[in-house]
mmCIF file of C-alpha atoms and ligand atoms in Angstrom:
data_model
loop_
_atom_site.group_PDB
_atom_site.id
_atom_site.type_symbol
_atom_site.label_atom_id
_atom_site.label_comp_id
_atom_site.label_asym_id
_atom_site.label_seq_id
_atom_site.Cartn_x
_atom_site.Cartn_y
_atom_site.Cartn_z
ATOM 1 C CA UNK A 1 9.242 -11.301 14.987
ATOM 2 C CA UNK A 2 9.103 -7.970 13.966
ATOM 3 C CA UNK A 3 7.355 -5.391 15.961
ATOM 4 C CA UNK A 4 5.233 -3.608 13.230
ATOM 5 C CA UNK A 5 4.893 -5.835 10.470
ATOM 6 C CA UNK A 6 3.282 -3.806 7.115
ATOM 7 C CA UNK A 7 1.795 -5.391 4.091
ATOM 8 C CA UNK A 8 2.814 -3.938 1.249
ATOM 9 C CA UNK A 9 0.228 -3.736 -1.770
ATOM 10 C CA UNK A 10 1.600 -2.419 -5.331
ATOM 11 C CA UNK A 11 -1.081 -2.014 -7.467
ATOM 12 C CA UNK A 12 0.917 -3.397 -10.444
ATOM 13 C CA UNK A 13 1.397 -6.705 -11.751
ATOM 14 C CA UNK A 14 3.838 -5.895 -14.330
ATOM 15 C CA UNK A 15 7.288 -7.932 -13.970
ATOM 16 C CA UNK A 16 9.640 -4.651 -14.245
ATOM 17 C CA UNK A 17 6.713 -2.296 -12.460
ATOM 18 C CA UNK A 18 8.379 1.220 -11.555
ATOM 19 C CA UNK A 19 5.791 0.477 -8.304
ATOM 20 C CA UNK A 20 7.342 -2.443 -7.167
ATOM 21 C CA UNK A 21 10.631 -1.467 -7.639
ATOM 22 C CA UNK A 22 9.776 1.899 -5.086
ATOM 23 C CA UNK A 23 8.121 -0.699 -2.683
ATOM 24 C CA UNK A 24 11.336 -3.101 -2.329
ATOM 25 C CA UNK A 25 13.676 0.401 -2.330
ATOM 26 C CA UNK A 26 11.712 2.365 0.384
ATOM 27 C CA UNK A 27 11.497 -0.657 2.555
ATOM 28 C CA UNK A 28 15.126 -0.605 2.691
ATOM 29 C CA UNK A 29 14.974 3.105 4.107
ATOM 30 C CA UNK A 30 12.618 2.049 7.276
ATOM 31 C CA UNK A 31 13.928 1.522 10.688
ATOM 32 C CA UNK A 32 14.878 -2.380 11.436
ATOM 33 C CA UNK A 33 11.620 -2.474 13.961
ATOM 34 C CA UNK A 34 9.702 -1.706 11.163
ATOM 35 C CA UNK A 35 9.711 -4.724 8.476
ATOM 36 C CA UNK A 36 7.944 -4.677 4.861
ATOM 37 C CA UNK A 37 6.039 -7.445 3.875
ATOM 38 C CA UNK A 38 4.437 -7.658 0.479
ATOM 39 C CA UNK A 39 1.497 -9.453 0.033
ATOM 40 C CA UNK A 40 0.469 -10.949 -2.880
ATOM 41 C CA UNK A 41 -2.457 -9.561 -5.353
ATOM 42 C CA UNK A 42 -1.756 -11.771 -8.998
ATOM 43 C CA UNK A 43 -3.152 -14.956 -7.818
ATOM 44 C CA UNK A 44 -6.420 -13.723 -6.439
ATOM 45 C CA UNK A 45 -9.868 -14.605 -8.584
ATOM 46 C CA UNK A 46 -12.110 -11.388 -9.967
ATOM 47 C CA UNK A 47 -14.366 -10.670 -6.663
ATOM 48 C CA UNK A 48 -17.429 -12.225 -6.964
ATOM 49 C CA UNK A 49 -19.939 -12.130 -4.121
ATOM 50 C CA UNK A 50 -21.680 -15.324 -4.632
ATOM 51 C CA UNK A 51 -18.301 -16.580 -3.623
ATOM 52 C CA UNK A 52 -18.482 -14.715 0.009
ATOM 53 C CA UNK A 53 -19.099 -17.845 2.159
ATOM 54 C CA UNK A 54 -16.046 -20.168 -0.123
ATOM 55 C CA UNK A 55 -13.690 -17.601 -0.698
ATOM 56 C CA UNK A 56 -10.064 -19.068 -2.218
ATOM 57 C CA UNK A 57 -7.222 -20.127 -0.940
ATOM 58 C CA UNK A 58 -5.532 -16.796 -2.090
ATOM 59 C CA UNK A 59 -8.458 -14.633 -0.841
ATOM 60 C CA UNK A 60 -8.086 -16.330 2.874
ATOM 61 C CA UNK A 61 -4.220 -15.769 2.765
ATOM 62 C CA UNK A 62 -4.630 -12.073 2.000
ATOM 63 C CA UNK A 63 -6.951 -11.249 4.346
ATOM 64 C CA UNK A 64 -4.802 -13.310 6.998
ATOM 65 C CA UNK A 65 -1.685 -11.407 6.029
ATOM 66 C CA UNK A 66 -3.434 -8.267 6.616
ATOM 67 C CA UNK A 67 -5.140 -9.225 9.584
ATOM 68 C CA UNK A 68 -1.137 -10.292 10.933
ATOM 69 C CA UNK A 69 0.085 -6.477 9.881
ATOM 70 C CA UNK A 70 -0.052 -3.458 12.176
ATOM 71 C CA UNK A 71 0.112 -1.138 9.157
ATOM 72 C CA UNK A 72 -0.256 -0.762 5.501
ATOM 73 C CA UNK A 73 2.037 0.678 2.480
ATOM 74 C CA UNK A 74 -0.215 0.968 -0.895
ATOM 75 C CA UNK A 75 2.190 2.194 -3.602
ATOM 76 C CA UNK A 76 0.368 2.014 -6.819
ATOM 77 C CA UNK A 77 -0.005 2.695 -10.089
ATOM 78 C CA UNK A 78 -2.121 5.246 -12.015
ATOM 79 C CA UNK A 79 -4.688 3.599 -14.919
ATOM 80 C CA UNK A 80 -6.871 6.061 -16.853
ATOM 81 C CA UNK A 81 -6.610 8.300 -13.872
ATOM 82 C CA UNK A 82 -7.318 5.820 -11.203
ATOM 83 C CA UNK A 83 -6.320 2.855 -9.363
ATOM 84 C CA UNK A 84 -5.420 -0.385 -11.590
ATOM 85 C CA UNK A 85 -8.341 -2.522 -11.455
ATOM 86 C CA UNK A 86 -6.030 -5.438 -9.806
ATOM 87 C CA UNK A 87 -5.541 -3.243 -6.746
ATOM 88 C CA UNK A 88 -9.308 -3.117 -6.571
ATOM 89 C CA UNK A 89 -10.462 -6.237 -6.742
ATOM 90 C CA UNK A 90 -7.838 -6.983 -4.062
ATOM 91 C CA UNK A 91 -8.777 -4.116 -1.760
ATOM 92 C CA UNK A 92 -12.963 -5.234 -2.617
ATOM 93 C CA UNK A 93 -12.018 -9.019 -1.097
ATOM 94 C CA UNK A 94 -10.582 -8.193 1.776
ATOM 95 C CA UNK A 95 -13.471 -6.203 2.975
ATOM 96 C CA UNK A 96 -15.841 -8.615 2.712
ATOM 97 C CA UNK A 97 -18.238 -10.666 3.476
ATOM 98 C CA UNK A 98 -19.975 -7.626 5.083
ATOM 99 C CA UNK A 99 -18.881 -7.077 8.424
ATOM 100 C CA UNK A 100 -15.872 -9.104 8.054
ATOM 101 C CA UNK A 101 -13.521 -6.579 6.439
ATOM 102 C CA UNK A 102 -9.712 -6.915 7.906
ATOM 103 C CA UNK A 103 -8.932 -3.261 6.690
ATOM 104 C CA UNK A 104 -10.918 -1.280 9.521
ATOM 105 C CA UNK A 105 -8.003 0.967 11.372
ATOM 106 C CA UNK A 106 -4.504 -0.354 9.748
ATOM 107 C CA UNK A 107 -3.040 3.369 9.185
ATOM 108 C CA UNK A 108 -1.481 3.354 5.720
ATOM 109 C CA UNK A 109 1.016 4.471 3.353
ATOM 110 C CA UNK A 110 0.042 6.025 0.250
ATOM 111 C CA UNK A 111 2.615 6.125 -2.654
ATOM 112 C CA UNK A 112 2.934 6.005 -6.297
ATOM 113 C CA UNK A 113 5.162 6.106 -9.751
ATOM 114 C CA UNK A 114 3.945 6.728 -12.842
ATOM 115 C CA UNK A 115 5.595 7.935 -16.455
ATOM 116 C CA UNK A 116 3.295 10.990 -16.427
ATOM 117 C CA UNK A 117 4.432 14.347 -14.858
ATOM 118 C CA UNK A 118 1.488 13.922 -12.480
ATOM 119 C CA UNK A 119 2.867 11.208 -10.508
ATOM 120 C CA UNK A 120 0.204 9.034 -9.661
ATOM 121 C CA UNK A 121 -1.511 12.202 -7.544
ATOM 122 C CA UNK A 122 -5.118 11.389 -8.904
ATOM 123 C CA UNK A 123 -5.314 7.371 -8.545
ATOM 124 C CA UNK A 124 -4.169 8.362 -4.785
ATOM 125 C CA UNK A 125 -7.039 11.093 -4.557
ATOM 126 C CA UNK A 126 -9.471 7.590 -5.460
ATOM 127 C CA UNK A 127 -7.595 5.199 -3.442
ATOM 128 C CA UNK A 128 -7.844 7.880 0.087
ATOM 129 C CA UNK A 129 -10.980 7.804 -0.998
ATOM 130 C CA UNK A 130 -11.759 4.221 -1.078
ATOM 131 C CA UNK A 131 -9.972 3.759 1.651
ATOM 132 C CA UNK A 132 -11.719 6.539 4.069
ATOM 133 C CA UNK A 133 -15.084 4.440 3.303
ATOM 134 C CA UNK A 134 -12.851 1.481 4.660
ATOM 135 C CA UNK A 135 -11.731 3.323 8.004
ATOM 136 C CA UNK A 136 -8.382 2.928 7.078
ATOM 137 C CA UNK A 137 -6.343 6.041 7.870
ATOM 138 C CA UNK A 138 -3.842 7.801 5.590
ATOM 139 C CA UNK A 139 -1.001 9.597 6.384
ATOM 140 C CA UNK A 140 -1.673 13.085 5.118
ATOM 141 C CA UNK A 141 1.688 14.201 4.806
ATOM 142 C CA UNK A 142 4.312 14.669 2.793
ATOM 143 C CA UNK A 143 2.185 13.549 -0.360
ATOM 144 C CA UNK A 144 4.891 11.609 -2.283
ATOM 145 C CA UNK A 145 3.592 11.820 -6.507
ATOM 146 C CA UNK A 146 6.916 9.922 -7.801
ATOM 147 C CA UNK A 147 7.508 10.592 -11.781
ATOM 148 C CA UNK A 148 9.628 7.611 -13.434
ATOM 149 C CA UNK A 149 12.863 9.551 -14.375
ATOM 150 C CA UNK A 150 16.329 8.530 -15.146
ATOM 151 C CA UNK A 151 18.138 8.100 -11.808
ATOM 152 C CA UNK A 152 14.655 7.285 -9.787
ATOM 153 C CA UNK A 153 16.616 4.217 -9.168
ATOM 154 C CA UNK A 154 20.234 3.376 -8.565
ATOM 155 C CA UNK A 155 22.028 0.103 -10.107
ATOM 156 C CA UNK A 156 21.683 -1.611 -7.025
ATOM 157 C CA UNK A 157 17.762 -1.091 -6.979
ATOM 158 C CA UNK A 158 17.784 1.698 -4.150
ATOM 159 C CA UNK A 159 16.353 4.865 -3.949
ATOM 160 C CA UNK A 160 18.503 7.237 -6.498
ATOM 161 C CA UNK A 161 20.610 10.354 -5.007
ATOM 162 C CA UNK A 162 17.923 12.723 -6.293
ATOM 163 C CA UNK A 163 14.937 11.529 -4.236
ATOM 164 C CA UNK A 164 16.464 10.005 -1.358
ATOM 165 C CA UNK A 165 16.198 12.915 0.927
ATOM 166 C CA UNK A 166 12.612 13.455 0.378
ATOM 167 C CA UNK A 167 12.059 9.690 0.163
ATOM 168 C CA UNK A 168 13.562 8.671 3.405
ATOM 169 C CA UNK A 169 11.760 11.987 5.078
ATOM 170 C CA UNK A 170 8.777 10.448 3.936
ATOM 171 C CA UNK A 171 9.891 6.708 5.449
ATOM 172 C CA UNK A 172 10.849 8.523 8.975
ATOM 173 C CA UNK A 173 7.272 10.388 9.188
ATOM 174 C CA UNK A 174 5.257 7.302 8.332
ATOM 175 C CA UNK A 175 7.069 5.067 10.917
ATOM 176 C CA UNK A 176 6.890 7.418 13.889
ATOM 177 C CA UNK A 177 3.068 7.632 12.611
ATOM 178 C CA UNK A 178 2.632 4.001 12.347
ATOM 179 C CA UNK A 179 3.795 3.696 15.688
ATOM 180 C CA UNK A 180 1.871 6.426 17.270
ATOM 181 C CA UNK A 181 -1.168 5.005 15.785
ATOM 182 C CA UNK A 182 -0.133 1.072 17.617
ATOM 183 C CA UNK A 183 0.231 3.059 20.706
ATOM 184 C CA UNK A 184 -2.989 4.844 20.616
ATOM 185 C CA UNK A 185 -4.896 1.512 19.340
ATOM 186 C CA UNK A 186 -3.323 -0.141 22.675
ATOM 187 C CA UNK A 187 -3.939 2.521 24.813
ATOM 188 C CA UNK A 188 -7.858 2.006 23.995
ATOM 189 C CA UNK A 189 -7.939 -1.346 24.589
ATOM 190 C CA UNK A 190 -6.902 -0.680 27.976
HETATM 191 C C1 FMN B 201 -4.049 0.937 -18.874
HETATM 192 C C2 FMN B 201 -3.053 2.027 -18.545
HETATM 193 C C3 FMN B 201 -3.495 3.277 -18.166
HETATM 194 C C4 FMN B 201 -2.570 4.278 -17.808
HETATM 195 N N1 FMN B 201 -3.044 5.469 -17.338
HETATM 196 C C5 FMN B 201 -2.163 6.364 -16.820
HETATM 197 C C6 FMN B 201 -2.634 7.526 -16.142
HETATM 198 O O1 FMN B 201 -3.830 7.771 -16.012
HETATM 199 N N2 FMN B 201 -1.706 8.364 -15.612
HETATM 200 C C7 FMN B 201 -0.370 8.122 -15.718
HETATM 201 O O2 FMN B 201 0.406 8.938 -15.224
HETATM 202 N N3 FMN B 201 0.098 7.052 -16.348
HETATM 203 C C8 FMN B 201 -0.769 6.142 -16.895
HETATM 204 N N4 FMN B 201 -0.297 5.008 -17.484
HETATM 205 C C9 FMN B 201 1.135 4.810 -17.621
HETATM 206 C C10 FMN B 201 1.725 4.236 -16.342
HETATM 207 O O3 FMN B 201 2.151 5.313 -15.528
HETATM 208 C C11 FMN B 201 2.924 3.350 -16.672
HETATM 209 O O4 FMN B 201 2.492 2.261 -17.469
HETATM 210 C C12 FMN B 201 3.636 2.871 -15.434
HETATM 211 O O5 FMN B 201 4.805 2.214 -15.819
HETATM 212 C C13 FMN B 201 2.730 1.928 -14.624
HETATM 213 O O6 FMN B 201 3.325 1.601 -13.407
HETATM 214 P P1 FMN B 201 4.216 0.271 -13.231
HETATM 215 O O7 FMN B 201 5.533 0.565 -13.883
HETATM 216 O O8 FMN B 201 4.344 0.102 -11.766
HETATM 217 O O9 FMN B 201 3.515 -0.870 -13.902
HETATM 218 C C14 FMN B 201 -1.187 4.007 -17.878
HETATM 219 C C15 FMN B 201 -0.757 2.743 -18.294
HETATM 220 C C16 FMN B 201 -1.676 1.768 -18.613
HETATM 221 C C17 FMN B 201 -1.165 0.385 -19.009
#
């Protein structure tokens, strides 16, 4: 078993989504103690809360597969200047029924692609924000607003020549931060 297993979230269904595409190539740039998970968002139903005390078979898997992880990678997409309404619905299940939200103190990743020269940066603003209310901490830094360009990706699917330095800075930082974060959740427990 891995030591700090991370669910990944793309806020994207689409089949060839620039999102998903960063979330399988950064995963590849993380040490081996640290192993990516993605966790599945298509299958759940629109959040209703009459539904809170039957939730779905989809809605009890995410919230088990983020209750399992010791950190979280978002890397989303930017809709009309906010999150994609898929990533919300999945973020609004998981935190509920009241009380009973799995996100509370999983430090996360924040990340994004889009095809506009702003690179995701104001759907991020939301989701830190959505996400603060959820007492889910965010790495701060480096902020990583990823424009789809020619050579974003190699053939092979990884991370392209261009962006692999700053990429795989960004991968180092967040996994000596996830880590940090596991010891200091241990260390006040004890
Ligand atoms: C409904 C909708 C709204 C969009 N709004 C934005 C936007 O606000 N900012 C932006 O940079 N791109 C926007 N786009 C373009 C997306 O960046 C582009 O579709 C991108 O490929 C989505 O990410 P994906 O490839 O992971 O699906 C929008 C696309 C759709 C379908």
């Amino acid at each position: 078993m891995s030591e700090y297993p991370i669910a990944v979230i793309v806020g994207s269904l689409r089949k060839d989504s620039f999102n998903s595409k960063l979330a399988t190539a950064i995963a590849k740039l993380a040490p081996p103690e640290v192993l990516f998970k993605p966790v599945r968002i298509d299958d759940l139903p629109l959040y209703n809360q009459d539904d809170d005390a039957s939730p779905a078979e989809s809605v009890k898997r995410l919230k088990a597969e983020i209750t399992a992880a010791r950190g979280l990678l978002f890397v989303t997409a930017e809709y009309n200047r906010s999150i994609p309404g898929v990533l919300k619905n999945a973020i609004d299940h998981a935190s509920r029924p009241y009380g009973k939200s799995v996100w509370a103190g999983k430090p996360a990743g924040v990340l994004g692609v889009s095809v506009g020269a702003v690179g995701t940066a104001v759907a991020q603003q939301h989701l830190r924000t959505i996400l603060a209310y959820l007492d889910v901490p965010t790495l701060g830094q480096p902020e990583a607003f990823i424009q789809a360009k020619d050579g974003l990706f190699d053939t092979s699917g990884n991370i392209g020549p261009d962006s692999r330095k700053f990429l795989q800075d960004w991968m180092d930082r967040y996994a000596v931060w996830v880590k940090q974060h596991a010891a200091s959740r241990v260390a006040e427990l004890v």
